[in-house]
GROMACS .gro file of C-alpha atoms in nm:
model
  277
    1UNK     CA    1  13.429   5.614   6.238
    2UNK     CA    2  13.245   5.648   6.566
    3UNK     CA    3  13.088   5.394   6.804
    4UNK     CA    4  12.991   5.431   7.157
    5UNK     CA    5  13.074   5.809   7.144
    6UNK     CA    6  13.482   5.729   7.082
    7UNK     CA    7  13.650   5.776   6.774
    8UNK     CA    8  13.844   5.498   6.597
    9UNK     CA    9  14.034   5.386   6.362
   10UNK     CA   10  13.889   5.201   6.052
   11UNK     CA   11  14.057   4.871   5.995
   12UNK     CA   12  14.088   4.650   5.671
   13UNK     CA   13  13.844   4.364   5.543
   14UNK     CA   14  13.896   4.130   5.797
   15UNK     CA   15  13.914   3.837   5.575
   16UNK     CA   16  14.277   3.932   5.524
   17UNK     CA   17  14.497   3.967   5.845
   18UNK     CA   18  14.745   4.217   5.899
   19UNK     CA   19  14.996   4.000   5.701
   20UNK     CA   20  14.773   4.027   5.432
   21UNK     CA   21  14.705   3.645   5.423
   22UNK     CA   22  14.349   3.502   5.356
   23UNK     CA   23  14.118   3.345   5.602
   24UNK     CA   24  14.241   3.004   5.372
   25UNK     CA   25  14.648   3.075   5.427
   26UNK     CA   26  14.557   3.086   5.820
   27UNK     CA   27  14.368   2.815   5.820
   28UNK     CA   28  14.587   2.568   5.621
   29UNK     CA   29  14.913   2.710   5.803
   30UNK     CA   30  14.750   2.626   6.157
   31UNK     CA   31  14.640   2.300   6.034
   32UNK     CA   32  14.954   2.211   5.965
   33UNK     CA   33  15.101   2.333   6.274
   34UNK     CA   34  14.869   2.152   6.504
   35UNK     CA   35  14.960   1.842   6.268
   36UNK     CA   36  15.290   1.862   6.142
   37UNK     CA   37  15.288   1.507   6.042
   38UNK     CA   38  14.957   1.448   5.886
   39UNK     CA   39  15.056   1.539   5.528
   40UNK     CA   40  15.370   1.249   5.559
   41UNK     CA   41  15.113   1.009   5.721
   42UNK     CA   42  14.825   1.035   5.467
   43UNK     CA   43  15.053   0.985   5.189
   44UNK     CA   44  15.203   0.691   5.323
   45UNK     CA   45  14.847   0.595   5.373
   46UNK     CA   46  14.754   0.623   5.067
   47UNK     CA   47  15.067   0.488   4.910
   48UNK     CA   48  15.027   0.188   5.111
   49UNK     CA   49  14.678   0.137   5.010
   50UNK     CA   50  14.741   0.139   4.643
   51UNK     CA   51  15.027  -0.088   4.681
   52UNK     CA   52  14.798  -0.369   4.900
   53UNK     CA   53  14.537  -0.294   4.629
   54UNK     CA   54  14.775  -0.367   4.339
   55UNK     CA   55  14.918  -0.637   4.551
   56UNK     CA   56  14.500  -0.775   4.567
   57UNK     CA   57  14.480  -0.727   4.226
   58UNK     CA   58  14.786  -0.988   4.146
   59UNK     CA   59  14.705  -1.229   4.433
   60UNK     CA   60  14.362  -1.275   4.356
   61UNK     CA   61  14.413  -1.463   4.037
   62UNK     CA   62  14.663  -1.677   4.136
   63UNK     CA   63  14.468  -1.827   4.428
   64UNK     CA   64  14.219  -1.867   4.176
   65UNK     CA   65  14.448  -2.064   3.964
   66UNK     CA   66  14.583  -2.259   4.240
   67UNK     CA   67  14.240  -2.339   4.345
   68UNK     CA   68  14.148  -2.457   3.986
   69UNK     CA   69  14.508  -2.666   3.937
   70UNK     CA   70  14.718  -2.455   3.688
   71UNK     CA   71  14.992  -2.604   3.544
   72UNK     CA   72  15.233  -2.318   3.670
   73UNK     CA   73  15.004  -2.215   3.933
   74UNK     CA   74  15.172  -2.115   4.253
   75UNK     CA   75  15.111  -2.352   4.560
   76UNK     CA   76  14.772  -2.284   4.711
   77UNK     CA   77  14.874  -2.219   5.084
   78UNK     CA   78  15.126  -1.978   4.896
   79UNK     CA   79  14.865  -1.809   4.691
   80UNK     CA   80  14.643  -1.774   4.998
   81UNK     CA   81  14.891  -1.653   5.231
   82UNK     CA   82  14.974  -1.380   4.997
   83UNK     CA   83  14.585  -1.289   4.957
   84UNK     CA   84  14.551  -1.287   5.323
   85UNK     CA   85  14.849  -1.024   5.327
   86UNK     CA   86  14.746  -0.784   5.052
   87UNK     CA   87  14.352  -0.827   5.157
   88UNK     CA   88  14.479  -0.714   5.540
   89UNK     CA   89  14.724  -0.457   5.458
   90UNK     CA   90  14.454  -0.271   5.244
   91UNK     CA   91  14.140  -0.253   5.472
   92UNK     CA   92  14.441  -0.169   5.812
   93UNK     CA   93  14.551   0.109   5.568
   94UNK     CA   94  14.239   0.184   5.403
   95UNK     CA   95  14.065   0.248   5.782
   96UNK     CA   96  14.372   0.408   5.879
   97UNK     CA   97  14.361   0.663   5.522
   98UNK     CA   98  13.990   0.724   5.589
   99UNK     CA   99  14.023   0.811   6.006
  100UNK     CA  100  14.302   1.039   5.930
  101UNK     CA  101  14.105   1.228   5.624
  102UNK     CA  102  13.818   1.234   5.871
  103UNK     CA  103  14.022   1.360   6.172
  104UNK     CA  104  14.129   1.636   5.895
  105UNK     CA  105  13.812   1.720   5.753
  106UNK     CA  106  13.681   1.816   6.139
  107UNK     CA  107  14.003   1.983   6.210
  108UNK     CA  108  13.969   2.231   5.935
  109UNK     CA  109  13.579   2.275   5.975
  110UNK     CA  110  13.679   2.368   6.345
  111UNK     CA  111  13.935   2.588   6.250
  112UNK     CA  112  13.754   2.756   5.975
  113UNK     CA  113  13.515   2.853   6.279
  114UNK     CA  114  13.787   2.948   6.479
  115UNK     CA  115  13.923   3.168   6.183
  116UNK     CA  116  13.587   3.298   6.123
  117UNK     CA  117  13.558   3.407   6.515
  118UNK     CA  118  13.902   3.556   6.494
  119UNK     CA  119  13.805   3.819   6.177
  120UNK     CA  120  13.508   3.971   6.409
  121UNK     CA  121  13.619   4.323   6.553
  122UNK     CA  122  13.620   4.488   6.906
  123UNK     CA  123  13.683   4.811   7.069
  124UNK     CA  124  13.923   4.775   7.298
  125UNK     CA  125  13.836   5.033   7.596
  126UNK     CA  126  14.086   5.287   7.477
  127UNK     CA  127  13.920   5.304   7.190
  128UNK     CA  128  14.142   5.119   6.959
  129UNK     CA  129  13.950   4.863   6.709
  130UNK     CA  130  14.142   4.524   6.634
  131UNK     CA  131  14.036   4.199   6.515
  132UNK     CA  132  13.935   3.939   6.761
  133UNK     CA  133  14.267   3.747   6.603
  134UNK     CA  134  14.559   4.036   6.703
  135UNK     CA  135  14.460   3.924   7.049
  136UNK     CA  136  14.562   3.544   6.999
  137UNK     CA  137  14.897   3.514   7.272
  138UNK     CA  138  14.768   3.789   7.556
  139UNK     CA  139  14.428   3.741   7.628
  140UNK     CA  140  14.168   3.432   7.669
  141UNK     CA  141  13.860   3.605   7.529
  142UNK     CA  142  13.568   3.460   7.695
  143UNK     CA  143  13.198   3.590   7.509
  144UNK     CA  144  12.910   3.612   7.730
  145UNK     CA  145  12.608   3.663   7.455
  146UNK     CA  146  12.238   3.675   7.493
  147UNK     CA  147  12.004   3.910   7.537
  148UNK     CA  148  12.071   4.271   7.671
  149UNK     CA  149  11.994   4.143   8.063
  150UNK     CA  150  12.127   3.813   8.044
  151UNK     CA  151  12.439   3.975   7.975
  152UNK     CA  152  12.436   4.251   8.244
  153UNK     CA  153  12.404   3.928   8.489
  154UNK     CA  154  12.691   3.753   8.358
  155UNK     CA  155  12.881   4.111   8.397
  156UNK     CA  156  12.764   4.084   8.720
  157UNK     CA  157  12.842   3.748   8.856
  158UNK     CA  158  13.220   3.799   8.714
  159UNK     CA  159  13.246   4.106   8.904
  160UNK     CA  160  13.297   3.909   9.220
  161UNK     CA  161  13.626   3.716   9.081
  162UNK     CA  162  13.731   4.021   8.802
  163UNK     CA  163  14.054   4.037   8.927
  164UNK     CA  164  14.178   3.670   8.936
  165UNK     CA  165  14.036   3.665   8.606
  166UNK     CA  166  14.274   3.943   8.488
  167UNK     CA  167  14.553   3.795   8.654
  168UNK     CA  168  14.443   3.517   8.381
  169UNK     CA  169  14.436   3.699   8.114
  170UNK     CA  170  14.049   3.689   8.083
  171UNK     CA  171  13.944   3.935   7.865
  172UNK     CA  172  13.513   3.950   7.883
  173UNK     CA  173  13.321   4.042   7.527
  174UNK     CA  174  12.961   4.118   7.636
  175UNK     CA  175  12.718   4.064   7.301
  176UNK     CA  176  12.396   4.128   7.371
  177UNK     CA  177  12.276   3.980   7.005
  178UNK     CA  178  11.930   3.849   7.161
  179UNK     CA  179  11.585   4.039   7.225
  180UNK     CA  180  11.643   4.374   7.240
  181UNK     CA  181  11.265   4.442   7.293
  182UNK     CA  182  11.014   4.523   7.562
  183UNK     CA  183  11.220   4.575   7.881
  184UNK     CA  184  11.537   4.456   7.762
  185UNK     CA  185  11.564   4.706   7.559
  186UNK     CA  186  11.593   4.951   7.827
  187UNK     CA  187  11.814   4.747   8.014
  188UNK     CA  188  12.170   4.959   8.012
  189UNK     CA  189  12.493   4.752   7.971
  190UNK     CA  190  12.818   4.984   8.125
  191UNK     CA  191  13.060   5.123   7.947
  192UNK     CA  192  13.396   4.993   7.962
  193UNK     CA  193  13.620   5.271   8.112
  194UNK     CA  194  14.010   5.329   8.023
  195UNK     CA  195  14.117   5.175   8.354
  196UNK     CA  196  13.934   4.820   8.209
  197UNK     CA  197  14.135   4.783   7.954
  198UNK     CA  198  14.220   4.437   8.028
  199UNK     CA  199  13.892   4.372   8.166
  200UNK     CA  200  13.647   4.437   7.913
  201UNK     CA  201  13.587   4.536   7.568
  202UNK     CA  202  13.300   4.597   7.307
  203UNK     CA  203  13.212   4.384   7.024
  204UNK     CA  204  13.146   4.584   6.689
  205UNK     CA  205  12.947   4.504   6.383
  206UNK     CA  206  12.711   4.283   6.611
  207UNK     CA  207  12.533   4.140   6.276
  208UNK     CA  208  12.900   3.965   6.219
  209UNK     CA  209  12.887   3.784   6.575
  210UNK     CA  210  12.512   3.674   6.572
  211UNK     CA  211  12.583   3.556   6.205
  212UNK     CA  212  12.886   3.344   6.375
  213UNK     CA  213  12.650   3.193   6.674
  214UNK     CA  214  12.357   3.112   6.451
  215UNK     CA  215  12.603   2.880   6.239
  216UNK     CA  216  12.761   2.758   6.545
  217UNK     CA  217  12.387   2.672   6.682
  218UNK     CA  218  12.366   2.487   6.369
  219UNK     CA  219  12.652   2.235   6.524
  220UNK     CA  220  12.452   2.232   6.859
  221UNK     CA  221  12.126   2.123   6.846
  222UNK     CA  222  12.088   2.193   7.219
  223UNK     CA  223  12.137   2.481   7.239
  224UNK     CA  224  11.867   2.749   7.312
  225UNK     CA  225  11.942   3.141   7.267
  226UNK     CA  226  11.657   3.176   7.535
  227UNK     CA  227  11.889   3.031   7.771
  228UNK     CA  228  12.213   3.302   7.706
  229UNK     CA  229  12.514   3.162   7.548
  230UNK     CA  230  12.885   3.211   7.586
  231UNK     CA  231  13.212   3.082   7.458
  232UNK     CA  232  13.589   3.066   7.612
  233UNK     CA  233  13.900   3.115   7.361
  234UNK     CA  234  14.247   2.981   7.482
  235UNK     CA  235  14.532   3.196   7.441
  236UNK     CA  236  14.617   3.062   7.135
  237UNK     CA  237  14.259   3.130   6.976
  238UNK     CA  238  14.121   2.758   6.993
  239UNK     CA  239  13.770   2.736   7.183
  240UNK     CA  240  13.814   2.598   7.514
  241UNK     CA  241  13.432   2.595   7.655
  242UNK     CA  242  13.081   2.674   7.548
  243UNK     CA  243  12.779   2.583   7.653
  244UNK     CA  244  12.435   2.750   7.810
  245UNK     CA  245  12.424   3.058   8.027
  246UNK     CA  246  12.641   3.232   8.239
  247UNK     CA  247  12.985   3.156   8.200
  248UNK     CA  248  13.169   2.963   8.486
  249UNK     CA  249  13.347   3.259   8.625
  250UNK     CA  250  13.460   3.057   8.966
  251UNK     CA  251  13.600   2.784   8.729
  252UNK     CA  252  13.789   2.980   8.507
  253UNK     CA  253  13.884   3.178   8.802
  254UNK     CA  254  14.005   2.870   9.015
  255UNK     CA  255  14.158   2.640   8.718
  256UNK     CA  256  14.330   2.915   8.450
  257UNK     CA  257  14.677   2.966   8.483
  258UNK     CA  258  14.793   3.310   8.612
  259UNK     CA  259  14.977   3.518   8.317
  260UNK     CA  260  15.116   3.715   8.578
  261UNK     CA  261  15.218   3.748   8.959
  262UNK     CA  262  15.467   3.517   9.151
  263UNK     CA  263  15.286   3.165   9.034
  264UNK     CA  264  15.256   3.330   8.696
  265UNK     CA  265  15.248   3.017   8.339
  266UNK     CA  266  15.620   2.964   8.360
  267UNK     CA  267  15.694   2.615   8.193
  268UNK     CA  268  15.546   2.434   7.892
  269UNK     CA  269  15.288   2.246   8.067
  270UNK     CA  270  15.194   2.457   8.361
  271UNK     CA  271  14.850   2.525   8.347
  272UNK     CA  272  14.807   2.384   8.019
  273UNK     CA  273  14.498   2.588   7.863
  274UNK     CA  274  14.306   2.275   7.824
  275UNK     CA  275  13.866   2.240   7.878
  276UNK     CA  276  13.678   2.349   8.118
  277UNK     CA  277  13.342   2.306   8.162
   0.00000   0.00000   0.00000
């Protein structure tokens, strides 16, 4: 296969990764690894919601009893006390059940995204095509996308901090996925060179990535593509930033952790890859 006048190597379906696991095995095994604990949690949860419901269930009719005057009926500050209990203990679990199902139901959405984002392929600028997803651990991808000038001017405001951004591990992904008519389509974006290896490299397949924004627009309701969008991975693949126009170059540039160089990420929570912008 060609593109951009280099040959390449043709890679696999995407939708398995080089392990061979599906896009559903990496999901499920980052899931749990971002929440180790969830799976012992929810059925606790839920175990403890049955057992207040059962409990309910029991106490119900004996405060009922009491109330009416049974012969063997339990005493009724007993029978109420022990409604009070199971009645508690089942909506504290119950709310507790449904926040954690909820907090899991985003967390996979997002990392289905995520997932999604990391099956799209590049050219790297020695010609080498990988998966955005074989670059999880040595680069923080940040996508500048819009329309074929909006994304020459976010080329061009980098340039000034390019290389503090390397130092950081920045790796830029211009997609120009908008207009492509008139006089933007004569607009001509550079061609990475071998020496910007680190620097930059080419989306491929562009109908793949503009498939991924449109459903990510679909989240955003904000959002305009008239406006130029772009998006900032952390190291380990998770999206740190997104938003309108041209990325914050100076930002990522000032608060970013160097990978490399005498104040290089050295302990656990040094320059923890955390939001910006």
């Amino acid at each position: 296969m060609q593109t951009s006048g280099r040959t390449v190597r043709h890679i696999p379906n995407a939708k398995f990764g080089i392990d061979g696991s599906t896009e559903e095995d990496r999901v499920r095994l980052r899931s749990e690894a971002e929440a180790p604990f969830r799976s012992l949690r929810l059925t606790l949860f839920g175990f403890s919601v049955v057992s207040s419901g059962l409990g309910a269930l029991i106490s119900v009719p004996q405060l009922l009893g009491a109330l009416a005057g049974g012969r063997n009926a339990l005493p009724l500050e007993e029978a109420g006390l022990n409604v009070a209990i199971n009645m508690g203990a089942l909506v504290v679990f119950g709310l507790l059940l449904r926040s954690d199902l909820q907090a899991r139901d985003k967390q996979m959405a997002r990392l289905t995204r995520e997932e999604k984002l990391g099956a799209l392929s590049v050219q790297l600028a020695n010609g080498k095509v990988l998966p955005v997803s074989a670059l999880r651990g040595s680069a923080r991808i940040v996508i500048a996308a819009g329309t074929r000038a909006q994304v020459k001017s976010a080329l061009e405001a980098a340039a000034p901090f390019k290389q503090e951004l390397i130092r950081r591990g920045v790796l830029v992904l211009p997609l120009p996925i908008y207009g492509g008519e008139g006089e933007d389509e004569a607009v001509e974006l550079p061609s990475p060179s071998k020496e910007e290896l680190r620097w930059v490299a080419t989306p491929i397949r562009l109908e793949g990535w503009r498939d991924w924004f449109e459903a990510q627009l679909k989240f955003a309701s904000k959002a305009k593509t008239e406006n130029g969008l772009f998006v900032g991975l952390r190291l380990d693949g998770r999206v740190r930033a997104s938003g309108q126009g041209c990325p914050p170059w100076a930002r990522f540039a000032a608060e970013l952790a160097p990978l490399e160089g005498d104040d290089k990420w050295t302990g656990f929570f040094d320059g923890f890859d955390g939001r910006i912008g």
